Every structure is written in C-alpha cells, then in structure tokens.
Amino acid sequence: PATQAQNGLPASMVYYAHTLTPGSGGSVTLATNARTTTPAAPAWAAAVYYRDTTCNGVYDAGTDTVIGGALTASAGTPICILAAVAIPAGAAVGTTDALTIRATFTFTNSVGPVVRTYDVTDTTTAVSPDLSTSTKTWVDQSGGDANPGDTIRYTITLIETGGAAATNVSMTDNIPANVTGFSVVNAGGGADSSTGAGTGVNGTGYLSITNITVPPTGSVTVVFDVTVAGGTPAGTLIDNCATITNPGGTGAAPCASTIVV
C-alpha cells in the first residue's frame, strides 16, 4: 500500500505491513528516508523493520526477525516486511508521526550498478479512548405513558469517538427510587456483571459492570429493566444517570430523560 495510517495509545506499538514484489533478481535494503513528528517532543524511537516470514501482516514474536542488511530478491517472489513504530509514553493526544520508508533495489549483475528506490509513508497518530458522547435512554415496554406496574427498559450506549479501544471500562448506576424488579438484560457483550454487588442510594439495587471493552469508533450497550413501583403517585419524576469510568481516557455520566409517572 502506498499510504497507511493507524491510531495508537501512548506507550503502545503499531505495525505496518508492506510487500515488495520484485520484477527481477537483485537485493533490497530498507531504511528510514524521512520522518516528521508534530509536535517534535517527546522524541520517537527509531523505527524497526522486521521480515514478516509468514506474510500474514502481523508481528509474530520469535518468528519475525529484525532486518539487519540487504535482502536477496528473486523475480516474482514477494518480500513481506513489517515496520514497527513505538508511540512514546509522553506523546500528547493528536501527535502525528509521518515515517517515510525507502526500499533501495539493486539489480543482479547490473553495471553501475543499476539502482532504483521506492518510498512509502506510514502515519501514526497518538490517540486516547473517548467515551464522553455515551448516551442513556429509556422506553416503556407497555407503550404510552409510564404507569405503576410498567416495565421501563434503560439502554446505556458506550460510544468511543477517540479512535482507540477503551479497555477495562467499568460502569455503575444507582437504581432510582419508585422502581422495583431490577434485572440486567445485557451486560455489555462479554463484560463481567454483578446485579447485587452493592446497595444503591435508594436501597433498591446497584448496577455494577466491569471489564467492558469498547472497540475503536464502536459502541457497546448495557441494558437493564425496572418496574415502576405500584402506588407511585401520578406526576412523580424518575431520574437516572450512569457513571462510566474509562481508565485509559475520558469517561462519561450519561443521564436518561426524566420519566413522568
């Protein structure tokens, strides 16, 4: 590919897969031809180039080896490489690093010798997972107005907009007053859940979800049901908010619109 770009967290490593397909026998060397990082500080470590021995485009520890010199090329036989870029721990969110890799090809038995160069640029951006646009909604499963005895379904949608996976996310929700029958419908797709890990401020239950992973620019939903308590006076207002904790970036505290009984 002539152009590649990836996002990554500070203190993480990203890999760029490239394939050289020689049209002739010869040898090829790889080197960094140019590099521009904005802002310049902190400095990024030199890129490391690996021979992708399986050509699977993924770094395989113990199998893929650092390229230390010229590689022998045969006509029509692909040479797969990986460029490894380490994002510094102190890189500010939004920092970009444009790495231009140069492949220098020398033709076998050529007089001179005959040399050609080929460049490709990989751009890495330091990002942070952002869940600040997460939402919370509700729907009355019976339709119409929220009456005593109706089941209210709350849906909390964790939305990632920073371009990086949000991992080890946790969420809590104090179940509001004037509801009963708290039950979890969906705990976030593989997340660990506990429906009775504590007591809410109103003594009616406490939602506690841990180990949630939200994919880059993706979303995860947590759904639970409650029942409007019998005898709740008409005009009673029910408010409910969740607290989303994102250890790697920005969390959220989405609130549902007010329910009027």
CSV table of C-alpha atoms in Angstrom, one decimal:
chain,number,residue,atom,x,y,z
A,1,PRO,CA,0.0,0.0,0.0
A,2,ALA,CA,1.3,3.4,-0.9
A,3,THR,CA,-0.2,5.1,2.1
A,4,GLN,CA,-1.1,3.7,5.5
A,5,ALA,CA,-2.3,5.3,8.8
A,6,GLN,CA,-3.0,3.9,12.2
A,7,ASN,CA,-4.0,5.3,15.6
A,8,GLY,CA,-2.5,4.1,18.9
A,9,LEU,CA,-2.3,4.8,22.5
A,10,PRO,CA,0.8,6.4,24.1
A,11,ALA,CA,3.3,3.7,25.1
A,12,SER,CA,1.9,1.3,22.5
A,13,MET,CA,3.4,-0.3,19.4
A,14,VAL,CA,1.9,-0.3,15.9
A,15,TYR,CA,3.0,-2.3,12.9
A,16,TYR,CA,2.7,-1.5,9.2
A,17,ALA,CA,2.8,-4.4,6.8
A,18,HIS,CA,4.3,-3.8,3.3
A,19,THR,CA,5.0,-6.2,0.5
A,20,LEU,CA,7.8,-5.8,-2.1
A,21,THR,CA,7.3,-7.9,-5.3
A,22,PRO,CA,10.5,-7.8,-7.4
A,23,GLY,CA,10.3,-8.0,-11.1
A,24,SER,CA,13.9,-9.0,-11.3
A,25,GLY,CA,16.6,-10.7,-9.3
A,26,GLY,CA,18.6,-8.4,-7.1
A,27,SER,CA,18.9,-7.2,-3.5
A,28,VAL,CA,16.9,-4.7,-1.5
A,29,THR,CA,17.7,-2.7,1.6
A,30,LEU,CA,15.3,-0.8,3.8
A,31,ALA,CA,15.9,2.4,5.7
A,32,THR,CA,14.0,5.4,7.1
A,33,ASN,CA,14.3,8.1,4.4
A,34,ALA,CA,12.4,10.9,6.2
A,35,ARG,CA,10.4,11.4,9.4
A,36,THR,CA,8.3,14.2,10.6
A,37,THR,CA,6.7,14.3,14.1
A,38,THR,CA,4.3,17.0,15.1
A,39,PRO,CA,4.9,18.2,17.8
A,40,ALA,CA,8.5,17.1,17.8
A,41,ALA,CA,8.7,16.3,21.5
A,42,PRO,CA,8.9,13.8,23.0
A,43,ALA,CA,11.3,12.1,20.5
A,44,TRP,CA,10.0,8.9,18.9
A,45,ALA,CA,12.4,5.9,18.9
A,46,ALA,CA,13.8,4.8,15.5
A,47,ALA,CA,11.5,2.5,13.5
A,48,VAL,CA,12.4,-1.2,13.5
A,49,TYR,CA,12.0,-3.3,10.3
A,50,TYR,CA,11.1,-7.0,10.5
A,51,ARG,CA,11.0,-9.7,7.9
A,52,ASP,CA,7.4,-11.0,8.0
A,53,THR,CA,8.3,-14.6,7.4
A,54,THR,CA,4.6,-15.8,7.2
A,55,CYS,CA,3.4,-12.8,5.2
A,56,ASN,CA,0.4,-12.6,7.5
A,57,GLY,CA,0.8,-8.8,8.2
A,58,VAL,CA,1.0,-9.4,11.9
A,59,TYR,CA,4.1,-9.4,14.2
A,60,ASP,CA,4.8,-12.9,15.4
A,61,ALA,CA,7.3,-12.8,18.3
A,62,GLY,CA,10.1,-15.4,17.9
A,63,THR,CA,9.3,-15.9,14.2
A,64,ASP,CA,9.7,-12.5,12.6
A,65,THR,CA,13.3,-11.3,12.6
A,66,VAL,CA,14.8,-7.8,12.5
A,67,ILE,CA,16.2,-7.0,9.1
A,68,GLY,CA,19.9,-6.3,9.6
A,69,GLY,CA,21.1,-5.9,6.0
A,70,ALA,CA,20.3,-6.4,2.3
A,71,LEU,CA,17.7,-9.0,1.4
A,72,THR,CA,18.1,-11.2,-1.6
A,73,ALA,CA,15.3,-10.8,-4.1
A,74,SER,CA,14.0,-13.2,-6.8
A,75,ALA,CA,11.7,-12.2,-9.6
A,76,GLY,CA,8.1,-12.6,-8.7
A,77,THR,CA,8.7,-13.7,-5.1
A,78,PRO,CA,7.1,-11.4,-2.6
A,79,ILE,CA,9.2,-10.0,0.3
A,80,CYS,CA,7.0,-9.2,3.3
A,81,ILE,CA,8.1,-6.7,5.9
A,82,LEU,CA,6.8,-5.0,9.0
A,83,ALA,CA,7.6,-1.5,10.1
A,84,ALA,CA,7.3,-1.3,13.9
A,85,VAL,CA,6.6,2.2,15.3
A,86,ALA,CA,6.7,2.8,19.1
A,87,ILE,CA,4.5,5.7,20.3
A,88,PRO,CA,6.2,7.4,23.3
A,89,ALA,CA,4.5,7.2,26.7
A,90,GLY,CA,4.5,11.0,26.9
A,91,ALA,CA,3.1,11.7,23.4
A,92,ALA,CA,0.2,14.1,23.6
A,93,VAL,CA,-3.1,13.1,22.1
A,94,GLY,CA,-3.2,14.2,18.5
A,95,THR,CA,0.6,13.9,17.9
A,96,THR,CA,1.3,12.6,14.4
A,97,ASP,CA,4.4,10.8,13.1
A,98,ALA,CA,4.9,10.5,9.3
A,99,LEU,CA,7.5,7.8,8.6
A,100,THR,CA,8.8,7.5,5.1
A,101,ILE,CA,10.4,4.1,4.4
A,102,ARG,CA,12.8,3.7,1.4
A,103,ALA,CA,13.4,0.4,-0.3
A,104,THR,CA,16.6,0.5,-2.4
A,105,PHE,CA,16.7,-2.2,-5.1
A,106,THR,CA,19.9,-3.2,-6.8
A,107,PHE,CA,19.6,-5.3,-9.9
A,108,THR,CA,21.6,-8.5,-10.1
A,109,ASN,CA,24.8,-8.3,-12.3
A,110,SER,CA,23.9,-4.8,-13.4
A,111,VAL,CA,26.7,-2.5,-14.5
A,112,GLY,CA,27.0,0.7,-12.5
A,113,PRO,CA,25.2,-0.9,-10.6
A,114,VAL,CA,21.6,-0.2,-11.6
A,115,VAL,CA,19.7,1.0,-8.5
A,116,ARG,CA,16.0,2.1,-8.1
A,117,THR,CA,14.4,3.5,-4.9
A,118,TYR,CA,10.8,3.2,-3.8
A,119,ASP,CA,9.2,5.2,-0.9
A,120,VAL,CA,6.1,4.7,1.2
A,121,THR,CA,4.9,6.8,4.1
A,122,ASP,CA,3.1,5.5,7.2
A,123,THR,CA,1.4,8.0,9.5
A,124,THR,CA,0.8,7.2,13.2
A,125,THR,CA,-1.4,9.3,15.4
A,126,ALA,CA,-1.4,9.2,19.2
A,127,VAL,CA,-5.0,8.9,20.5
A,128,SER,CA,-6.9,8.4,23.7
A,129,PRO,CA,-10.2,6.4,24.1
A,130,ASP,CA,-13.1,8.9,24.5
A,131,LEU,CA,-16.4,7.8,25.8
A,132,SER,CA,-17.7,11.3,26.5
A,133,THR,CA,-20.6,11.0,23.9
A,134,SER,CA,-22.1,7.9,25.5
A,135,THR,CA,-25.9,8.1,25.9
A,136,LYS,CA,-28.7,6.7,28.1
A,137,THR,CA,-32.3,6.2,27.0
A,138,TRP,CA,-35.4,4.5,28.2
A,139,VAL,CA,-38.6,3.0,26.8
A,140,ASP,CA,-41.8,1.9,28.4
A,141,GLN,CA,-42.2,-1.7,27.4
A,142,SER,CA,-46.0,-1.3,27.6
A,143,GLY,CA,-46.0,1.8,25.4
A,144,GLY,CA,-47.8,5.1,26.1
A,145,ASP,CA,-47.4,6.8,29.5
A,146,ALA,CA,-45.3,5.4,32.3
A,147,ASN,CA,-47.8,3.9,34.8
A,148,PRO,CA,-47.3,2.0,38.0
A,149,GLY,CA,-46.5,-1.6,37.1
A,150,ASP,CA,-45.0,-0.8,33.7
A,151,THR,CA,-41.6,-2.2,32.8
A,152,ILE,CA,-39.0,0.5,31.9
A,153,ARG,CA,-36.1,-0.6,29.8
A,154,TYR,CA,-32.9,1.5,30.2
A,155,THR,CA,-30.3,1.3,27.5
A,156,ILE,CA,-26.8,2.8,28.1
A,157,THR,CA,-24.7,3.0,24.9
A,158,LEU,CA,-21.0,3.4,25.4
A,159,ILE,CA,-19.7,5.2,22.3
A,160,GLU,CA,-16.0,5.5,21.5
A,161,THR,CA,-15.0,8.6,19.4
A,162,GLY,CA,-11.3,8.9,20.1
A,163,GLY,CA,-10.2,6.2,17.7
A,164,ALA,CA,-8.7,3.8,20.2
A,165,ALA,CA,-10.2,0.8,22.1
A,166,ALA,CA,-11.4,1.6,25.6
A,167,THR,CA,-10.4,-1.3,27.8
A,168,ASN,CA,-11.1,-2.2,31.4
A,169,VAL,CA,-14.1,0.2,31.4
A,170,SER,CA,-16.5,0.0,34.3
A,171,MET,CA,-19.9,1.4,34.9
A,172,THR,CA,-22.2,1.9,37.9
A,173,ASP,CA,-25.8,3.0,38.1
A,174,ASN,CA,-27.7,3.8,41.3
A,175,ILE,CA,-31.2,2.5,40.6
A,176,PRO,CA,-33.7,5.3,41.2
A,177,ALA,CA,-36.5,5.4,43.8
A,178,ASN,CA,-40.0,4.4,42.9
A,179,VAL,CA,-38.9,1.4,40.9
A,180,THR,CA,-38.6,-2.3,41.7
A,181,GLY,CA,-37.7,-5.6,39.8
A,182,PHE,CA,-34.2,-4.5,38.8
A,183,SER,CA,-32.8,-7.0,36.3
A,184,VAL,CA,-29.9,-6.9,33.7
A,185,VAL,CA,-30.8,-7.8,30.1
A,186,ASN,CA,-27.4,-7.2,28.5
A,187,ALA,CA,-24.1,-6.6,30.4
A,188,GLY,CA,-22.2,-5.2,27.6
A,189,GLY,CA,-21.2,-8.1,25.4
A,190,GLY,CA,-18.7,-10.2,27.4
A,191,ALA,CA,-18.4,-7.9,30.3
A,192,ASP,CA,-18.4,-9.3,33.8
A,193,SER,CA,-21.6,-8.2,35.6
A,194,SER,CA,-23.0,-8.2,39.1
A,195,THR,CA,-26.6,-7.3,39.7
A,196,GLY,CA,-26.3,-7.2,43.5
A,197,ALA,CA,-22.8,-6.0,44.2
A,198,GLY,CA,-23.9,-3.2,46.4
A,199,THR,CA,-26.8,-1.1,47.5
A,200,GLY,CA,-27.9,2.0,45.7
A,201,VAL,CA,-28.7,5.3,47.3
A,202,ASN,CA,-32.3,4.4,47.4
A,203,GLY,CA,-31.8,0.8,48.6
A,204,THR,CA,-33.4,-0.7,45.5
A,205,GLY,CA,-30.3,-2.1,43.8
A,206,TYR,CA,-27.0,-1.2,42.3
A,207,LEU,CA,-25.8,-1.8,38.7
A,208,SER,CA,-22.1,-2.7,38.6
A,209,ILE,CA,-20.5,-3.7,35.3
A,210,THR,CA,-16.7,-4.2,34.9
A,211,ASN,CA,-14.2,-5.3,32.3
A,212,ILE,CA,-16.1,-3.7,29.4
A,213,THR,CA,-14.1,-3.2,26.1
A,214,VAL,CA,-15.4,-0.7,23.6
A,215,PRO,CA,-13.8,-1.0,20.1
A,216,PRO,CA,-12.3,2.0,18.3
A,217,THR,CA,-15.1,4.2,17.0
A,218,GLY,CA,-17.5,1.5,18.0
A,219,SER,CA,-20.1,1.1,20.7
A,220,VAL,CA,-21.3,-1.3,23.4
A,221,THR,CA,-24.7,-1.4,25.1
A,222,VAL,CA,-25.8,-2.2,28.6
A,223,VAL,CA,-29.5,-2.8,29.1
A,224,PHE,CA,-31.5,-3.3,32.3
A,225,ASP,CA,-35.2,-3.3,33.3
A,226,VAL,CA,-37.0,-1.9,36.2
A,227,THR,CA,-40.7,-1.7,37.1
A,228,VAL,CA,-42.5,1.4,38.2
A,229,ALA,CA,-43.5,0.7,41.8
A,230,GLY,CA,-47.2,0.1,42.5
A,231,GLY,CA,-48.8,3.1,44.1
A,232,THR,CA,-46.4,5.6,42.8
A,233,PRO,CA,-48.3,8.9,42.7
A,234,ALA,CA,-49.1,10.5,39.3
A,235,GLY,CA,-46.7,13.2,38.4
A,236,THR,CA,-43.8,11.5,40.2
A,237,LEU,CA,-40.5,12.2,38.4
A,238,ILE,CA,-37.9,9.4,38.0
A,239,ASP,CA,-34.4,10.5,37.1
A,240,ASN,CA,-31.5,8.1,36.4
A,241,CYS,CA,-27.8,8.6,35.4
A,242,ALA,CA,-24.9,6.2,34.9
A,243,THR,CA,-21.3,6.7,35.7
A,244,ILE,CA,-18.8,5.4,33.1
A,245,THR,CA,-15.2,5.1,34.2
A,246,ASN,CA,-12.6,4.8,31.4
A,247,PRO,CA,-9.1,4.3,33.0
A,248,GLY,CA,-7.3,5.0,29.6
A,249,GLY,CA,-9.2,8.2,28.7
A,250,THR,CA,-12.3,10.2,29.0
A,251,GLY,CA,-15.4,8.7,30.7
A,252,ALA,CA,-19.0,9.9,30.9
A,253,ALA,CA,-22.0,10.3,33.1
A,254,PRO,CA,-25.0,10.0,30.7
A,255,CYS,CA,-28.5,10.7,32.0
A,256,ALA,CA,-31.8,9.4,30.7
A,257,SER,CA,-34.6,11.9,30.1
A,258,THR,CA,-36.9,12.3,33.1
A,259,ILE,CA,-39.8,9.8,33.4
A,260,VAL,CA,-43.1,11.3,34.4
A,261,VAL,CA,-45.4,8.8,36.1
